[in-house]
Tab-separated table of C-alpha atoms in Angstrom:
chain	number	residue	atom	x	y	z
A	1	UNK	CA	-41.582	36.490	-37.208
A	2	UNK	CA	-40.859	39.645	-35.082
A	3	UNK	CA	-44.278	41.628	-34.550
A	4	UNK	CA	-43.451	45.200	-35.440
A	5	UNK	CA	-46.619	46.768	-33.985
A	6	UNK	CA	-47.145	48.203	-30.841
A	7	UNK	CA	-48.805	46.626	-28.348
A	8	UNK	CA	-51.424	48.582	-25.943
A	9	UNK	CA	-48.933	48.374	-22.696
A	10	UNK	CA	-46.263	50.103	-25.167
A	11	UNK	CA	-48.398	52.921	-25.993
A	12	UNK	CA	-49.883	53.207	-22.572
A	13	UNK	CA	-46.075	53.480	-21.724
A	14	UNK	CA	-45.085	55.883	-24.498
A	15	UNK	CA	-48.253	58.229	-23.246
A	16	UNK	CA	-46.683	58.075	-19.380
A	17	UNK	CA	-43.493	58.805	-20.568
A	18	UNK	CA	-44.284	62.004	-22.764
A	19	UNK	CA	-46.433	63.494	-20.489
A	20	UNK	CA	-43.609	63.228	-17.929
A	21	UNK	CA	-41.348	64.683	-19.922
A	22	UNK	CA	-43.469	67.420	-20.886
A	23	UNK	CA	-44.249	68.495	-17.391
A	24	UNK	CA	-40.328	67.643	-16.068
A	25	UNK	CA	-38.474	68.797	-19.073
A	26	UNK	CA	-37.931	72.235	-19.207
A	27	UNK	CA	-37.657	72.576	-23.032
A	28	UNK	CA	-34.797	75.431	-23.392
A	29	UNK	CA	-32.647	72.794	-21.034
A	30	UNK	CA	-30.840	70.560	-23.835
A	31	UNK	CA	-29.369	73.721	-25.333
A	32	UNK	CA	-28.303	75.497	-22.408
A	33	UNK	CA	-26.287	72.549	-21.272
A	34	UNK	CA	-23.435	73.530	-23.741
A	35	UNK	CA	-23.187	76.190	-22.351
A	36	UNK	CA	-23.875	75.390	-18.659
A	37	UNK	CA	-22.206	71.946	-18.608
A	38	UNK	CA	-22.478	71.404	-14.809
A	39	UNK	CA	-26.176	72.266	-14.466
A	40	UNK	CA	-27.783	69.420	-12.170
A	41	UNK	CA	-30.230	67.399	-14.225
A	42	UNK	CA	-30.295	64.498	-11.771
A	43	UNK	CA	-34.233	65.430	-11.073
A	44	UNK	CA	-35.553	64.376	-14.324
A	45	UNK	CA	-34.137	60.765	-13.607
A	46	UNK	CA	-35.068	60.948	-10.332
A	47	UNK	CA	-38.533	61.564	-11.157
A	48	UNK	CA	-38.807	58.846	-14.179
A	49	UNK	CA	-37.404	56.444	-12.031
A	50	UNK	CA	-39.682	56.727	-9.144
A	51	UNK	CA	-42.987	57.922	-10.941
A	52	UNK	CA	-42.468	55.168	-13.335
A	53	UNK	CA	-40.285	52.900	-13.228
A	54	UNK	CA	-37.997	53.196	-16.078
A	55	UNK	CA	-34.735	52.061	-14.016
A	56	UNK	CA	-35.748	48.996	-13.417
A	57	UNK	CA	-37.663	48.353	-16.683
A	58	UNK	CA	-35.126	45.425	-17.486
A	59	UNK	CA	-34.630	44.375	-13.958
A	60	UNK	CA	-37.014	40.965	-13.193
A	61	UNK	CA	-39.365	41.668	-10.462
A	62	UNK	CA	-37.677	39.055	-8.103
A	63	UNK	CA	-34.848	41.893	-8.322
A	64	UNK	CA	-36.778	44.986	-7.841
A	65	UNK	CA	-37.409	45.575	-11.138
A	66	UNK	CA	-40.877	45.701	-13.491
A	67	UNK	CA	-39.572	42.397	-15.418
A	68	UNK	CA	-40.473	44.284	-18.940
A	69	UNK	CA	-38.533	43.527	-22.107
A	70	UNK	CA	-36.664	44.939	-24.815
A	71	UNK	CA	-39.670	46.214	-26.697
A	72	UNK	CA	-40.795	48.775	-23.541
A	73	UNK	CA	-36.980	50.024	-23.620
A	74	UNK	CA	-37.139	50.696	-27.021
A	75	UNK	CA	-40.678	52.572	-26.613
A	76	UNK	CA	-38.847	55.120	-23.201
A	77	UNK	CA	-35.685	55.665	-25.399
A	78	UNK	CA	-37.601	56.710	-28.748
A	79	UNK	CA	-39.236	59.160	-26.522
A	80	UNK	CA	-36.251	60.107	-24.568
A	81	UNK	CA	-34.845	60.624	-28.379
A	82	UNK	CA	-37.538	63.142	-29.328
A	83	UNK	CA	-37.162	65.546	-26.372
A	84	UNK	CA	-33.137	64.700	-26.340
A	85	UNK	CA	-33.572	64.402	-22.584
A	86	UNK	CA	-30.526	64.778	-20.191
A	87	UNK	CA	-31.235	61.108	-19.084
A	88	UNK	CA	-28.899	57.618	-18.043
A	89	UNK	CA	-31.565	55.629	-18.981
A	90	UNK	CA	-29.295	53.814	-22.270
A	91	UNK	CA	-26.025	53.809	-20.376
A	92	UNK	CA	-27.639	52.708	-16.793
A	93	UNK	CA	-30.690	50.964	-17.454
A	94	UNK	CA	-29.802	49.328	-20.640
A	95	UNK	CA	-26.318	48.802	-20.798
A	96	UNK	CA	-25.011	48.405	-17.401
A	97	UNK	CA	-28.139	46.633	-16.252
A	98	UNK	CA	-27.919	44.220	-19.291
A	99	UNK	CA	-24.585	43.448	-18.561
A	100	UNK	CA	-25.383	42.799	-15.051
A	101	UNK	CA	-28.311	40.599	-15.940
A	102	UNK	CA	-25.817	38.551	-17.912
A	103	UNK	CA	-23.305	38.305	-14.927
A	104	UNK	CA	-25.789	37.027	-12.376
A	105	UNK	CA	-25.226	39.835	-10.612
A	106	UNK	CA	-28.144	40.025	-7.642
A	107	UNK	CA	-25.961	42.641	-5.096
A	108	UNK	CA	-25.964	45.535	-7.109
A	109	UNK	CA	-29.627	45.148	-9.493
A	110	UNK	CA	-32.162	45.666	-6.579
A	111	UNK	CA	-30.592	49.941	-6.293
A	112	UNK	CA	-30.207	50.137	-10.065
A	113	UNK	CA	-33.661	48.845	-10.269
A	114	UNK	CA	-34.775	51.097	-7.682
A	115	UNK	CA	-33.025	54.171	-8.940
A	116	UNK	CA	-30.703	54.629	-6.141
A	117	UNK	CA	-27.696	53.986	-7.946
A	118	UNK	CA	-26.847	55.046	-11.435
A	119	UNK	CA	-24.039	52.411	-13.066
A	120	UNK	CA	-21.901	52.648	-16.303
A	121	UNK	CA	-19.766	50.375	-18.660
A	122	UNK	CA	-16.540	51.806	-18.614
A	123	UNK	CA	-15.150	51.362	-21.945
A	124	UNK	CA	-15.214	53.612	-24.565
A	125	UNK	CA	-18.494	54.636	-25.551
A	126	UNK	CA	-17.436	53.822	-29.560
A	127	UNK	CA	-16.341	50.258	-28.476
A	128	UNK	CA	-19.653	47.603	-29.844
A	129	UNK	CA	-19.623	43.723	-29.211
A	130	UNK	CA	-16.815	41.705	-29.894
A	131	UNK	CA	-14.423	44.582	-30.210
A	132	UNK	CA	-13.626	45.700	-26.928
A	133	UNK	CA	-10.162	45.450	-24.733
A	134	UNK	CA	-9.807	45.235	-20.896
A	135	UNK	CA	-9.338	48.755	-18.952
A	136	UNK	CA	-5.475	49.515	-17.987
A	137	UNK	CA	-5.165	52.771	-16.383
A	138	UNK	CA	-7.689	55.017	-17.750
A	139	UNK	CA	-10.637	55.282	-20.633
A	140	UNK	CA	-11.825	57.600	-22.385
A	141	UNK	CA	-14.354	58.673	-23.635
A	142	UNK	CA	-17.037	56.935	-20.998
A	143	UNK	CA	-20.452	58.198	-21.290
A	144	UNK	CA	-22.630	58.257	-18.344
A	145	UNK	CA	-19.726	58.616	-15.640
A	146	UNK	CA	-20.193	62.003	-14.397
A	147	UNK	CA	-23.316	60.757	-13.176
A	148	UNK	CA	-22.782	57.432	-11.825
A	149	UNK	CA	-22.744	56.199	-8.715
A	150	UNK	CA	-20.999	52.472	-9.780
A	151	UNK	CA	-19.032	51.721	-12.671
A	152	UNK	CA	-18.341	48.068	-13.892
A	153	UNK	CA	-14.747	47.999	-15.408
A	154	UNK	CA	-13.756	44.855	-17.677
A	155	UNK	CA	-9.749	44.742	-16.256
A	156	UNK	CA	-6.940	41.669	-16.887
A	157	UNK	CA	-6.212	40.316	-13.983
A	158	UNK	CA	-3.111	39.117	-13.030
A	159	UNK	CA	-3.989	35.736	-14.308
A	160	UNK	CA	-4.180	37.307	-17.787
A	161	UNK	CA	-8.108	36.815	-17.630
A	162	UNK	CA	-10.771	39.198	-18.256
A	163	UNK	CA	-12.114	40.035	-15.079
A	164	UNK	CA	-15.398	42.361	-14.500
A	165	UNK	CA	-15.512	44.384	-11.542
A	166	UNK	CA	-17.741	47.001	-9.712
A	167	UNK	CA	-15.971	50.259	-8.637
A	168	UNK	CA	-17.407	52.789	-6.381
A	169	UNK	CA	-16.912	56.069	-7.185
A	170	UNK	CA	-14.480	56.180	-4.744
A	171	UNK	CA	-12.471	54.041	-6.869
A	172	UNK	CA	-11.956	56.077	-9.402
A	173	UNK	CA	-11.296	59.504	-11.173
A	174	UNK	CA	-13.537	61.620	-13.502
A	175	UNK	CA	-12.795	64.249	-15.761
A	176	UNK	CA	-15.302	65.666	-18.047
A	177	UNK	CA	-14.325	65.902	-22.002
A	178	UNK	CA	-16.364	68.596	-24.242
A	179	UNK	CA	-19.055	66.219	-26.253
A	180	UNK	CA	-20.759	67.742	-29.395
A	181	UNK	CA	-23.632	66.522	-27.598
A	182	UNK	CA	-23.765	67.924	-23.793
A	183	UNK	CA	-27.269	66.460	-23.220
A	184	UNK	CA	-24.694	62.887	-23.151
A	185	UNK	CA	-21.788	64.174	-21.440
A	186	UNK	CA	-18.883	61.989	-21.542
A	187	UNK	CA	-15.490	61.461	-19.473
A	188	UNK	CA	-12.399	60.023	-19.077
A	189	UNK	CA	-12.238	57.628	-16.296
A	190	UNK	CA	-9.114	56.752	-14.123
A	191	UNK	CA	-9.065	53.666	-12.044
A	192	UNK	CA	-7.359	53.974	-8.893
A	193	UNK	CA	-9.077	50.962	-6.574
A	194	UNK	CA	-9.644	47.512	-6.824
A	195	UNK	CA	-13.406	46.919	-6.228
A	196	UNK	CA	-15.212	44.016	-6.301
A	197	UNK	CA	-15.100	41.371	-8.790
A	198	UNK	CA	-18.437	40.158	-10.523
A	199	UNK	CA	-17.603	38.034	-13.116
A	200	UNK	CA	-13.826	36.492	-14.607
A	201	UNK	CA	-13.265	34.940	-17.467
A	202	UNK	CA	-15.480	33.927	-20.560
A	203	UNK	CA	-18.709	35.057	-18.403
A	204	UNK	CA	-17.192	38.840	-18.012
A	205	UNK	CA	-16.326	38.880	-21.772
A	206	UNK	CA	-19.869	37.080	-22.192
A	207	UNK	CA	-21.471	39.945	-19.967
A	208	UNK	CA	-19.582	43.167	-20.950
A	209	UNK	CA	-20.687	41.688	-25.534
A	210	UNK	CA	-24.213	41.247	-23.889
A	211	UNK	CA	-24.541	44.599	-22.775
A	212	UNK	CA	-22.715	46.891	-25.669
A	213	UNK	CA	-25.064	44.434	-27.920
A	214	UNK	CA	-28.283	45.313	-25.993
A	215	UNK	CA	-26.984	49.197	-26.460
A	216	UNK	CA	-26.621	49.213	-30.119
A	217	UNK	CA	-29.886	47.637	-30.637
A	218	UNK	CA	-32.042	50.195	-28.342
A	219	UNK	CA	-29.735	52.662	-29.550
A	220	UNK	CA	-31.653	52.685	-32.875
A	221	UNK	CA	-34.635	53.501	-31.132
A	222	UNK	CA	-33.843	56.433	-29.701
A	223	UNK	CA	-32.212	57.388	-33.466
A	224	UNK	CA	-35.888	57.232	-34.328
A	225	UNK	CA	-37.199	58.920	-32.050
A	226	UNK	CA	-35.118	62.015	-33.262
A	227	UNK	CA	-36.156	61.118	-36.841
A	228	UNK	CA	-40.199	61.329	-35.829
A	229	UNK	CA	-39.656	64.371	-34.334
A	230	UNK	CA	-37.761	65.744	-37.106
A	231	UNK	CA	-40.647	64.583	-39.772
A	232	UNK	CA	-43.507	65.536	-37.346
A	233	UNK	CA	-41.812	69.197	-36.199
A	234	UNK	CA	-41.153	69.857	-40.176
A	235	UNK	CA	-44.053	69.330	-41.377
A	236	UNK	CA	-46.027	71.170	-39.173
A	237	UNK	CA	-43.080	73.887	-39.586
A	238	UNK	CA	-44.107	73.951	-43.516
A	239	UNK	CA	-47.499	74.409	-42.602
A	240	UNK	CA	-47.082	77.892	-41.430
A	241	UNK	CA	-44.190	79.429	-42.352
A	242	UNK	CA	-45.585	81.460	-45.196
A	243	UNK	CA	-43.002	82.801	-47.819
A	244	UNK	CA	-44.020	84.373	-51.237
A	245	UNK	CA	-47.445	84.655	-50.209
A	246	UNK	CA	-47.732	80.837	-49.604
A	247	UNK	CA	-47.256	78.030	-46.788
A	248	UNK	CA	-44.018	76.790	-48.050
A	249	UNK	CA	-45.585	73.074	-47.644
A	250	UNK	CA	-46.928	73.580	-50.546
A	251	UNK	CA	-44.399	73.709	-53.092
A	252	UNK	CA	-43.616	70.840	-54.884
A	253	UNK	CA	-40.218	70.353	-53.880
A	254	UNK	CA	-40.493	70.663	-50.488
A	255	UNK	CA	-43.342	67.919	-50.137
A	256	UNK	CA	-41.238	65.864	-52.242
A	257	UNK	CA	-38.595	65.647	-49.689
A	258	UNK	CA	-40.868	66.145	-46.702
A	259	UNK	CA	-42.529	62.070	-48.730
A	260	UNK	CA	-38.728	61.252	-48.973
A	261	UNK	CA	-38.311	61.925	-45.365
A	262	UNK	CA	-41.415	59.870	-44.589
A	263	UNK	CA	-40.159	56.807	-46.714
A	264	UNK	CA	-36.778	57.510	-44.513
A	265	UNK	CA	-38.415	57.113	-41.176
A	266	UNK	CA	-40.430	53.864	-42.253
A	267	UNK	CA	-37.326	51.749	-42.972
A	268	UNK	CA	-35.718	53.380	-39.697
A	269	UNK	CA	-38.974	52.463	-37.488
A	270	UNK	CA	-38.963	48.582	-38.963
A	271	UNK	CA	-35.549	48.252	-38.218
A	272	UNK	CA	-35.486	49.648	-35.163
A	273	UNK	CA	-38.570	47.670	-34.131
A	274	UNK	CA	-36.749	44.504	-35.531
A	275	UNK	CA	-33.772	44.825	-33.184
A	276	UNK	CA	-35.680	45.718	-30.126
A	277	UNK	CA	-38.402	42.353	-30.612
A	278	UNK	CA	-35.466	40.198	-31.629
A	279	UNK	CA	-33.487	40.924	-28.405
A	280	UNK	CA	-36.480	40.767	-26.734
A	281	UNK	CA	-37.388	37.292	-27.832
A	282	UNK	CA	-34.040	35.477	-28.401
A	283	UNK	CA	-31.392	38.098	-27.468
A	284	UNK	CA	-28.389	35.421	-27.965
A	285	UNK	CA	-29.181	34.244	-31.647
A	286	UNK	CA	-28.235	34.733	-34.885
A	287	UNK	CA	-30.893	36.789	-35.799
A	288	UNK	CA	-30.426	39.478	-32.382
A	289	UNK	CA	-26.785	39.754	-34.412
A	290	UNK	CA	-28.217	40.257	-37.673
A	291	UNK	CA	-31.045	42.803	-36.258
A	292	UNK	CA	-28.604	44.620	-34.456
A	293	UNK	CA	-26.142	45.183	-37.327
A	294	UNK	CA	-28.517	46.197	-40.056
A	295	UNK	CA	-30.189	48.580	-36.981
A	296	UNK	CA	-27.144	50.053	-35.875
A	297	UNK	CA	-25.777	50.847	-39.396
A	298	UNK	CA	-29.631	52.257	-40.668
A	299	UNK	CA	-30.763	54.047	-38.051
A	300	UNK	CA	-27.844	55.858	-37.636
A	301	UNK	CA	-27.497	57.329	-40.549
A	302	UNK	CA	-31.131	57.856	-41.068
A	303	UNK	CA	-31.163	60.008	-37.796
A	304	UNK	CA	-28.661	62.078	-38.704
A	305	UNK	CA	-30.111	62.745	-42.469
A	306	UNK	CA	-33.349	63.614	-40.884
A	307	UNK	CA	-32.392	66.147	-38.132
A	308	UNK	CA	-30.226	68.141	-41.541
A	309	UNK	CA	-33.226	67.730	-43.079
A	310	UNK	CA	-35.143	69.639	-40.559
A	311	UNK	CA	-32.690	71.671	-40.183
A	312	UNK	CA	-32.651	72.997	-43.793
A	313	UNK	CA	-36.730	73.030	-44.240
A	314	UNK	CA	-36.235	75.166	-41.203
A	315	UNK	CA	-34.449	77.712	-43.452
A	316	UNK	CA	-31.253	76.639	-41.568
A	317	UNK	CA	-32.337	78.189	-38.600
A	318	UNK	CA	-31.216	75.435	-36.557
A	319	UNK	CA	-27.583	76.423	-36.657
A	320	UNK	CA	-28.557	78.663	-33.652
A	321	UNK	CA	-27.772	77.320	-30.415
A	322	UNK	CA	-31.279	77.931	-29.149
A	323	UNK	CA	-32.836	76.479	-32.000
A	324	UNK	CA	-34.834	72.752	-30.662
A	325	UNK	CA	-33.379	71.348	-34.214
A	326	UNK	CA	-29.471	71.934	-33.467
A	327	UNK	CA	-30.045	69.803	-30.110
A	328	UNK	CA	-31.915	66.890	-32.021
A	329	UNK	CA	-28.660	67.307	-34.948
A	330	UNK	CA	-26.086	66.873	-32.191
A	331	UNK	CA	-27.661	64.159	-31.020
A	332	UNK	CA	-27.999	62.294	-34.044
A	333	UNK	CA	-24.472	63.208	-34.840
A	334	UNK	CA	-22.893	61.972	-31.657
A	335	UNK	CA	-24.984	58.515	-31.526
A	336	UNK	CA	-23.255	57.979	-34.981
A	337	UNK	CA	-20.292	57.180	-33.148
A	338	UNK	CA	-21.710	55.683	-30.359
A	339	UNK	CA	-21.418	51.519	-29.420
A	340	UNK	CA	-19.932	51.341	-33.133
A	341	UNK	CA	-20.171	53.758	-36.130
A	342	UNK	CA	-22.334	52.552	-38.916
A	343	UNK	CA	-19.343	51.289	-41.207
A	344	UNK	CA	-18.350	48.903	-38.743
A	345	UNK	CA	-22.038	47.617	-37.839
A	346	UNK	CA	-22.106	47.357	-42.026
A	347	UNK	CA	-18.838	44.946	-41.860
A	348	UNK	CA	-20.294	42.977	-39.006
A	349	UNK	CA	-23.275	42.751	-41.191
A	350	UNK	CA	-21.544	41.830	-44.389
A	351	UNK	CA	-19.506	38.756	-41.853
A	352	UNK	CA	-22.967	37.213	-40.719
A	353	UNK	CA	-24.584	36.740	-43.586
A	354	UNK	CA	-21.329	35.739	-45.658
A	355	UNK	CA	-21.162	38.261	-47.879
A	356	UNK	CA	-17.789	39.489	-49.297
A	357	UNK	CA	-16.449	43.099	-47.790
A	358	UNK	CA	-13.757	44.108	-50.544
């Protein structure tokens, strides 16, 4: 069985990464991104990856990397979630490097690990495992590609097979497409060179499913990540905000949803927990499918109930732009759609444990 606790490395690495964040992250940054989409927030990576590591989390140490696991993602991107950072750790060090790792790939690891080089998956950041189709031409929408340095296209080549190749950014061209959340800019990608291949075949289908399945499972905890901060931000919210002579936190009905909201972020912790040990400890069984799944479909919606949660104890104040709860909304909004919306994780769900979808 899957321990759901934390261990002491994961906290020591949850403490490193807030306090990072806190002293690198200017806080008024996620919102002013929408409307100052080309601000440069290459820095903040820059400084997680060389202070501590986070590039290469996934990366064995024979590579570069720090050799950690699934679990020590999962504990960067639920912080990453709470201060909706301006980060490529899920599309670069997750996703890319996970599909990478699957590859065999040992040419372009070591920079990724180091930080050097910032990679994507080009396909369509709604695309999730087993539902995918090789690049012709162009994609959109790509997340992570205005920021990349290397970007690992799944093309047929002229074989018919499904051939995985590295692209410089030389190879191809970028043009930015308006995202609800700008923290996550995405783009649509034209390929115009050849590159190099890594992997052909069943291996590149095998690599590009390992890496969108390695997404959606971390994915969920950065989902809660926005959900803690929503509870933990509320609630201290009701504690002071005084109306008819009275913290509002206590009237009945708002610590009635305030306990629903708690029950809500339990379930979304244990499953997000459950996908991130599961791929940590047997990332290509049955189980790592079944985690993922009921992880992807939860957690998703359970982020996004929480941040309009917040949003409405915060006597709907968050519907300004400069408002920390709009950024956390749009965030939980847009990772609804991302690496498979929740009614097709539920249908993927429904086909592994043989139950009937009607």
């Amino acid at each position: 069985m899957t321990d759901l606790l934390y261990t002491d490395v994961e906290e020591s690495l949850r403490d490193s990464v807030r306090s990072t964040l806190q002293r690198s992250l200017d806080e008024g940054l996620p919102a002013r991104l929408a409307d100052e989409p080309d601000t440069d927030v290459t820095a903040l990576w820059r400084t997680l990856a060389e202070q501590l590591g986070v590039a290469g989390l996934l990366v064995p140490e024979s590579l570069g990397g720090v050799g950690a696991s699934a679990r020590e993602a999962a504990v960067v991107l639920e912080e990453l979630g709470r201060a909706v950072a301006p980060t490529p750790f899920l599309t670069s060090a997750v996703v890319a490097t996970t599909t990478l790792l699957s590859a065999g790939d040992e040419t372009h690891l070591p920079r990724l690990a180091s930080g050097e080089v910032v990679a994507t998956l080009a396909l369509p950041w709604t695309a999730r495992r087993g539902a995918w189709s090789p690049v012709d031409g162009v994609v959109a929408p790509v997340a992570g590609a205005l920021t990349a340095d290397l970007f690992l296209v799944p093309v047929t080549d002229d074989g018919g097979e499904t051939s995985l190749r590295a692209l410089g950014r030389d190879d191809v061209e970028l043009e930015p497409i308006t995202s609800l959340d700008m923290t996550r800019p995405l783009a649509r990608v034209t390929v115009t060179g050849q590159g190099s291949e890594i992997a052909t075949g069943d291996a590149a289908r095998a690599a590009v499913d390992a890496g969108l399945a390695a997404g959606a499972a971390l994915l969920a905890s950065e989902q809660l990540g926005l959900a803690q901060w929503s509870l933990e931000t509320t609630v201290e919210y009701a504690k002071t905000r005084v109306q008819f002579a009275r913290p509002i936190g206590s009237f009945q009905a708002i610590k009635h949803r305030l306990a629903d909201l708690y029950l809500l972020l339990v379930g979304t912790q244990a499953a997000a927990r459950q996908a991130a040990g599961v791929l940590a400890d047997d990332p290509h069984g049955p189980e790592a499918q079944i985690a993922t799944a009921t992880a992807a479909a939860y957690c998703s919606d359970a982020a996004v109930r929480a941040t309009e949660e917040a949003l409405q104890l915060h006597g709907g104040i968050g519907m300004t732009w400069e408002a920390p709860v709009h950024t956390r909304l749009k965030r939980a909004a847009a990772d609804r759609l991302a690496l498979g919306t929740p009614d097709r994780h539920r249908s993927d769900l429904a086909a592994l444990v043989d139950l009937p979808v009607s």
